[in-house]
PDB file of C-alpha atoms in Angstrom:
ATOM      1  CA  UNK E   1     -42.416 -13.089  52.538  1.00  0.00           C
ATOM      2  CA  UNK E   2     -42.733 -10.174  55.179  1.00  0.00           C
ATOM      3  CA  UNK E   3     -42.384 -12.439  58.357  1.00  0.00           C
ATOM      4  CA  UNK E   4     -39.930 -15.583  59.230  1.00  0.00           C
ATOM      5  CA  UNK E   5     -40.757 -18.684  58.583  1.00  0.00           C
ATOM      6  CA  UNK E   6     -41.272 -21.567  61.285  1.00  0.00           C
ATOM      7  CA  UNK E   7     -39.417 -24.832  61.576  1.00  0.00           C
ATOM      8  CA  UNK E   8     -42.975 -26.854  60.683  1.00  0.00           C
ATOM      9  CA  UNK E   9     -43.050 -24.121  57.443  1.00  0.00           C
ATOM     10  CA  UNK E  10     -39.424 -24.624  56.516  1.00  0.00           C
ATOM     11  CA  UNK E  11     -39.800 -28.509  56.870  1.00  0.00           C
ATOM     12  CA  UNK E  12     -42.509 -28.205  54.759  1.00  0.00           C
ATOM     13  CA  UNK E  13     -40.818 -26.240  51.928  1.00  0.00           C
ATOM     14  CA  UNK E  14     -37.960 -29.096  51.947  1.00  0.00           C
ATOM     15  CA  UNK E  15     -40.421 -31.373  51.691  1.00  0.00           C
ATOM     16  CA  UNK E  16     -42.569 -29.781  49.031  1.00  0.00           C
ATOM     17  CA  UNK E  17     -39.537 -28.571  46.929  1.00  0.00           C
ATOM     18  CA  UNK E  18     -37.270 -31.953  47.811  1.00  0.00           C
ATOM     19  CA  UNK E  19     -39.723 -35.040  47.809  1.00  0.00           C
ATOM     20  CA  UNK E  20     -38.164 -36.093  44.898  1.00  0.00           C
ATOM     21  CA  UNK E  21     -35.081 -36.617  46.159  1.00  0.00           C
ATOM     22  CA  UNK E  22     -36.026 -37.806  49.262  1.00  0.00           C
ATOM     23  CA  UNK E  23     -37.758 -40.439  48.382  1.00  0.00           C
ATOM     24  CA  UNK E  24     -35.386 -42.009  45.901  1.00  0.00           C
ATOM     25  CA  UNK E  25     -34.199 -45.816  46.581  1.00  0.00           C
ATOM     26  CA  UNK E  26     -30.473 -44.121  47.024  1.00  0.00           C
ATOM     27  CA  UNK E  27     -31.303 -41.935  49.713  1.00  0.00           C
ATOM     28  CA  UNK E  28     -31.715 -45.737  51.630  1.00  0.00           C
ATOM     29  CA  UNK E  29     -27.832 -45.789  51.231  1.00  0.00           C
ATOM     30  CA  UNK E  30     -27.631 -42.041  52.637  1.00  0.00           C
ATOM     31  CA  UNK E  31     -29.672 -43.378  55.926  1.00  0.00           C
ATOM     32  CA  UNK E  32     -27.416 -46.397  56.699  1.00  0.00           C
ATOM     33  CA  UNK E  33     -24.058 -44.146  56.463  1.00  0.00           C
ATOM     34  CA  UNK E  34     -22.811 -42.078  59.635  1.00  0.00           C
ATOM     35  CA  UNK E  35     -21.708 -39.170  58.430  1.00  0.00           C
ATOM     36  CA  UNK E  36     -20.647 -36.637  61.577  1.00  0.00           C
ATOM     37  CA  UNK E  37     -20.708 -38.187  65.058  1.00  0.00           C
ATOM     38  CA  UNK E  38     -23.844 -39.865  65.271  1.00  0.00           C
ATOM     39  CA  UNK E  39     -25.665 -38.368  62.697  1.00  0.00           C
ATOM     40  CA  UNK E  40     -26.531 -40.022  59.398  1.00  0.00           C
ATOM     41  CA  UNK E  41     -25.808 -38.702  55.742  1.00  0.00           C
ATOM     42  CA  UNK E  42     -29.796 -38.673  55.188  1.00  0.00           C
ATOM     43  CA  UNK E  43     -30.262 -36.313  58.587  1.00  0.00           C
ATOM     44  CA  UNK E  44     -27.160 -34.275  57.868  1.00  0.00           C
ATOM     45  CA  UNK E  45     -29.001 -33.519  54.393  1.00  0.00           C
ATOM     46  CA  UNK E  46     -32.330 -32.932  55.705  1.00  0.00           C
ATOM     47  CA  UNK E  47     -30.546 -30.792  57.800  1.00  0.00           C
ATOM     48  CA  UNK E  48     -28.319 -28.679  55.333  1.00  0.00           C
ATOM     49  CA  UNK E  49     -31.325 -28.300  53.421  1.00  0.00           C
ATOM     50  CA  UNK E  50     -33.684 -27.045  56.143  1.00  0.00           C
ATOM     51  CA  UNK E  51     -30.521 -24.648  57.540  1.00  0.00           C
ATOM     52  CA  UNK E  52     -30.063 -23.618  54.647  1.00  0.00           C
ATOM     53  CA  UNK E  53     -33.556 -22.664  53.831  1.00  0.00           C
ATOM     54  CA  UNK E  54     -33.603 -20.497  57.272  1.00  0.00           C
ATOM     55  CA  UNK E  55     -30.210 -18.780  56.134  1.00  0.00           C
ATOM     56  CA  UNK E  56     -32.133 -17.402  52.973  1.00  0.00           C
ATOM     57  CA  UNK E  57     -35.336 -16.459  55.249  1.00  0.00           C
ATOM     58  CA  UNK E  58     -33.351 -14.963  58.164  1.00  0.00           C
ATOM     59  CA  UNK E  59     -30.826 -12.776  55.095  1.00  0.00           C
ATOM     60  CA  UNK E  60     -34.176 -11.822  53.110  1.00  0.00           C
ATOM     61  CA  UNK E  61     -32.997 -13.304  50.014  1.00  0.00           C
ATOM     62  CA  UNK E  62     -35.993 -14.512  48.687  1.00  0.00           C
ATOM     63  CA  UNK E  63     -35.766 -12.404  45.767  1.00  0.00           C
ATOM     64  CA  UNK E  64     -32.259 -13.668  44.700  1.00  0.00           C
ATOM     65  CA  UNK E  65     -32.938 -17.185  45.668  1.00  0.00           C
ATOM     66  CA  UNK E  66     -34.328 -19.923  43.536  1.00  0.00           C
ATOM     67  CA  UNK E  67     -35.820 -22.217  46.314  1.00  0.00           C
ATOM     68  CA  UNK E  68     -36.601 -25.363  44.212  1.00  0.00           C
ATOM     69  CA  UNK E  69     -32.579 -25.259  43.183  1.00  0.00           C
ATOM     70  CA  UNK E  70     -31.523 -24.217  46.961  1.00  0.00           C
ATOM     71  CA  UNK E  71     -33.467 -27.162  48.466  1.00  0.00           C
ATOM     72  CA  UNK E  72     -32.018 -29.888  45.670  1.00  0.00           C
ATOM     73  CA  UNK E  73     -28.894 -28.862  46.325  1.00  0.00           C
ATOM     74  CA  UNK E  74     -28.707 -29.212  49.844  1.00  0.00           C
ATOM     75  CA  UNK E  75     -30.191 -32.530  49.765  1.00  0.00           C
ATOM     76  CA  UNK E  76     -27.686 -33.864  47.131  1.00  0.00           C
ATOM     77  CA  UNK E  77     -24.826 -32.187  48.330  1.00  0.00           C
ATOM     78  CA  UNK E  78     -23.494 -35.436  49.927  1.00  0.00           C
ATOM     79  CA  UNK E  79     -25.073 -37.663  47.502  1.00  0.00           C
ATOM     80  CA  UNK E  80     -21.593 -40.006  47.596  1.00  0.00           C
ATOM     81  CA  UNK E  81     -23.522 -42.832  48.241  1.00  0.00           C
ATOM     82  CA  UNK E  82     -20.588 -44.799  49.998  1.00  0.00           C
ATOM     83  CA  UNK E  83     -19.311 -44.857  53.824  1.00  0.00           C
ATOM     84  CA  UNK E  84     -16.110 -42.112  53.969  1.00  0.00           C
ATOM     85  CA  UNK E  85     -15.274 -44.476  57.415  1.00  0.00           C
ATOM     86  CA  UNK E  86     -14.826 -47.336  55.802  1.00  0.00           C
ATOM     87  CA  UNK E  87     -11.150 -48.416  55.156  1.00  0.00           C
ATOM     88  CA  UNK E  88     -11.814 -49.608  51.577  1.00  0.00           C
ATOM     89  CA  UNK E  89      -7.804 -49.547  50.975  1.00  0.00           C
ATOM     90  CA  UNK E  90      -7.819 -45.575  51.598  1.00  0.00           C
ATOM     91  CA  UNK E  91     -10.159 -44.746  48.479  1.00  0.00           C
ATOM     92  CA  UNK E  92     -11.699 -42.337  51.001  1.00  0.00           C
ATOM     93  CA  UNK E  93      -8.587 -41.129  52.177  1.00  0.00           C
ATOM     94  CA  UNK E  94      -9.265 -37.745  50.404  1.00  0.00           C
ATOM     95  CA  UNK E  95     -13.313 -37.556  50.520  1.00  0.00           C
ATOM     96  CA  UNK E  96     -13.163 -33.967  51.616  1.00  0.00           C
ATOM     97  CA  UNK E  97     -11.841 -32.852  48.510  1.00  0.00           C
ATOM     98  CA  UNK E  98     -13.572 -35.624  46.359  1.00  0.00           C
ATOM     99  CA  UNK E  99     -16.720 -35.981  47.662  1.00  0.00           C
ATOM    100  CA  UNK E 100     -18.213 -33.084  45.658  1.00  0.00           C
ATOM    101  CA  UNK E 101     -17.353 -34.402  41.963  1.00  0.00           C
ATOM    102  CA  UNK E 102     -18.513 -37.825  43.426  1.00  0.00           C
ATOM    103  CA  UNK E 103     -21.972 -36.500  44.764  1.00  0.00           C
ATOM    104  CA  UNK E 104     -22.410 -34.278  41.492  1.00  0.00           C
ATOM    105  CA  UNK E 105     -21.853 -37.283  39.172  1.00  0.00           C
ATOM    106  CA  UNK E 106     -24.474 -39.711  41.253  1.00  0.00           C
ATOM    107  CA  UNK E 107     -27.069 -36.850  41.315  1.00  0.00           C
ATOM    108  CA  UNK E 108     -26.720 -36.133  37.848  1.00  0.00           C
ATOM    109  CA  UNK E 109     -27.121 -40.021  37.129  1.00  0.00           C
ATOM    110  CA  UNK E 110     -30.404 -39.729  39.291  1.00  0.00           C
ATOM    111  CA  UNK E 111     -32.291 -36.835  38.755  1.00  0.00           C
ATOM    112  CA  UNK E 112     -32.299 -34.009  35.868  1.00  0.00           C
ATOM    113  CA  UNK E 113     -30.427 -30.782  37.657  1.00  0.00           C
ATOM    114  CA  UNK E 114     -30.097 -27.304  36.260  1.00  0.00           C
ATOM    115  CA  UNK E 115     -27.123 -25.160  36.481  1.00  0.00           C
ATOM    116  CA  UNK E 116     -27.534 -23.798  40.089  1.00  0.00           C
ATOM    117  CA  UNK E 117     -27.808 -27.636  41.617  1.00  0.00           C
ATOM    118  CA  UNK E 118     -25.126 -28.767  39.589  1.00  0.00           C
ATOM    119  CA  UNK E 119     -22.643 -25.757  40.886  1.00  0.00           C
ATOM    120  CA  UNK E 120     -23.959 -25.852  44.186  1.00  0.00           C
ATOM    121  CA  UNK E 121     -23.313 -29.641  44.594  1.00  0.00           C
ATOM    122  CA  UNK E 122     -19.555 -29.576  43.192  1.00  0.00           C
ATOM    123  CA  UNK E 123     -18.253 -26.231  44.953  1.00  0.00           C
ATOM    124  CA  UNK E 124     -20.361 -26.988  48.417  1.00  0.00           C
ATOM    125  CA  UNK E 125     -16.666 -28.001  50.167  1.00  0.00           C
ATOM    126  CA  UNK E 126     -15.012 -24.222  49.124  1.00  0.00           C
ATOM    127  CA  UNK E 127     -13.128 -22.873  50.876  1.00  0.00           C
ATOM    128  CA  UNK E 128     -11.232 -26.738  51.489  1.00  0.00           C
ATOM    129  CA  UNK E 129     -11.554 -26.973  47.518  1.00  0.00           C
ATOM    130  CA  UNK E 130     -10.151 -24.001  45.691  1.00  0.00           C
ATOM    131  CA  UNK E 131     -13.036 -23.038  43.759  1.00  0.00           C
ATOM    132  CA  UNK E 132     -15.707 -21.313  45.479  1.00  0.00           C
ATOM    133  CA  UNK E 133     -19.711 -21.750  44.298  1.00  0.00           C
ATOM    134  CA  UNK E 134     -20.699 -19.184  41.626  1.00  0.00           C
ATOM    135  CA  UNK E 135     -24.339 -18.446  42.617  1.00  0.00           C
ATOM    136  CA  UNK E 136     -26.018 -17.655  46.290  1.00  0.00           C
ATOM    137  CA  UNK E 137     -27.676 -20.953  46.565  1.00  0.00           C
ATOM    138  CA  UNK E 138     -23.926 -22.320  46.603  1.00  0.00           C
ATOM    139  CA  UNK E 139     -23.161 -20.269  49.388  1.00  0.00           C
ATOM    140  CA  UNK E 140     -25.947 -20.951  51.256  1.00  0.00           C
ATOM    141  CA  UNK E 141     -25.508 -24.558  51.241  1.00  0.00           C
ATOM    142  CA  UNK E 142     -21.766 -24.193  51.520  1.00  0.00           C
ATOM    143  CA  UNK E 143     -22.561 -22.359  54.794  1.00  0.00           C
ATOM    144  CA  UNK E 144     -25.135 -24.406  56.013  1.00  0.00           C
ATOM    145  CA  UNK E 145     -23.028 -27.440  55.746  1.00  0.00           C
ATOM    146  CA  UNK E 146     -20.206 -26.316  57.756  1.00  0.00           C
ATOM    147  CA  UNK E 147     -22.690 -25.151  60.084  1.00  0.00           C
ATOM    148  CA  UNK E 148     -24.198 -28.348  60.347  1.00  0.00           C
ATOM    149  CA  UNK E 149     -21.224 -30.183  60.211  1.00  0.00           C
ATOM    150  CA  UNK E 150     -19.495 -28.510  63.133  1.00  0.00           C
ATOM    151  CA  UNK E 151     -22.413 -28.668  65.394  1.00  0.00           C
ATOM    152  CA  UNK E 152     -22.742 -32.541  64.606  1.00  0.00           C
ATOM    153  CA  UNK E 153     -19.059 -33.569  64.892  1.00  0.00           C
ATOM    154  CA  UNK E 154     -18.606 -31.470  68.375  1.00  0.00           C
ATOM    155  CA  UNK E 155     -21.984 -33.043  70.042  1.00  0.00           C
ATOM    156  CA  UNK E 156     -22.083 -34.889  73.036  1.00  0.00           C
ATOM    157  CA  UNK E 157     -24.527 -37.720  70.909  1.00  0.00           C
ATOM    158  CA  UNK E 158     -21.074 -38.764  68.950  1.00  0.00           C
ATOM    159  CA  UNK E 159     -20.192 -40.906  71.915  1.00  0.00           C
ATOM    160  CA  UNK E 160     -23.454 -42.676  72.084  1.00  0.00           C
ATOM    161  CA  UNK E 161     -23.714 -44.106  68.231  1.00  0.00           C
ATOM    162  CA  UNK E 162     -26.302 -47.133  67.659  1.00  0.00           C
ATOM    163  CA  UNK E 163     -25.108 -50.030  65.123  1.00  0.00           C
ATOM    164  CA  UNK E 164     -27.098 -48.554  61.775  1.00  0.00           C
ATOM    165  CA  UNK E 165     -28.555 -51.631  59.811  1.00  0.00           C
ATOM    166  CA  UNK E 166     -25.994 -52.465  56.463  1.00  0.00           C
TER     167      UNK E 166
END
């Protein structure tokens, strides 16, 4: 790819590479959770996924990166399936360390992943868990996710939250 890629061409790539997940009946659970300020788990994924895919374009890594497994990941690297805000007797007192080996163990229950999804999903919260992802699709979703997740949590929108449907 000699030139960058647009937001309507990376949206299609997610698309394209990610319909799969995105239409499963769990990613209904993903769009009725709040995950950072106002945003839910199902936009912070779409999100990731499409950051993440501009990180690999904007580094010219298409030649290291497998796209198919970079896009999966992204999209499934939250796949908890569960509100962390909810009380629930301080089970999710400790999501940002668990949350990983929880999403992993849904997405492998859901779709068939390869070795790059499966890594990318479980080490996506390094450096907050000790083990950091082994291949560059890890990093780039690791990366993308904490940019994501830092631009959600410090927006102005977090104030102004609508009542999500349970």
């Amino acid at each position: 790819m000699g030139r960058l890629l647009t937001r309507d061409e990376i949206r299609g790539l997610v698309q394209r590479h990610g319909g799969e997940v995105i239409g499963h009946r769990h990613m209904e659970i993903e769009r009725r959770c709040y995950q950072h300020g106002s945003v839910t788990t199902f936009a912070h994924s779409i999100r990731v996924a499409c950051l993440s895919v501009w990180l690999a374009d904007r580094l010219h890594l298409w030649r290291r990166v497998d796209l198919p497994s970079l896009i999966r990941a992204a999209l499934l690297h939250d796949y908890f399936l569960y509100d962390w805000h909810d009380d629930d007797n301080g089970a999710h007192r400790l999501h940002g360390f668990t949350h990983g080996r929880a999403a992993l163990v849904n997405a492998q229950r859901d779709f068939r992943l390869n070795r790059v999804e499966r890594n990318s999903i479980l080490h996506h919260m390094f450096p907050l868990t000790p083990v950091p992802p082994r291949y560059i699709e890890g990093y780039l979703v690791c990366m993308a996710d904490k940019i994501s997740a830092t631009r959600e949590t410090l927006s102005m929108s977090r104030f102004n939250k609508p009542e999500l449907p349970r």
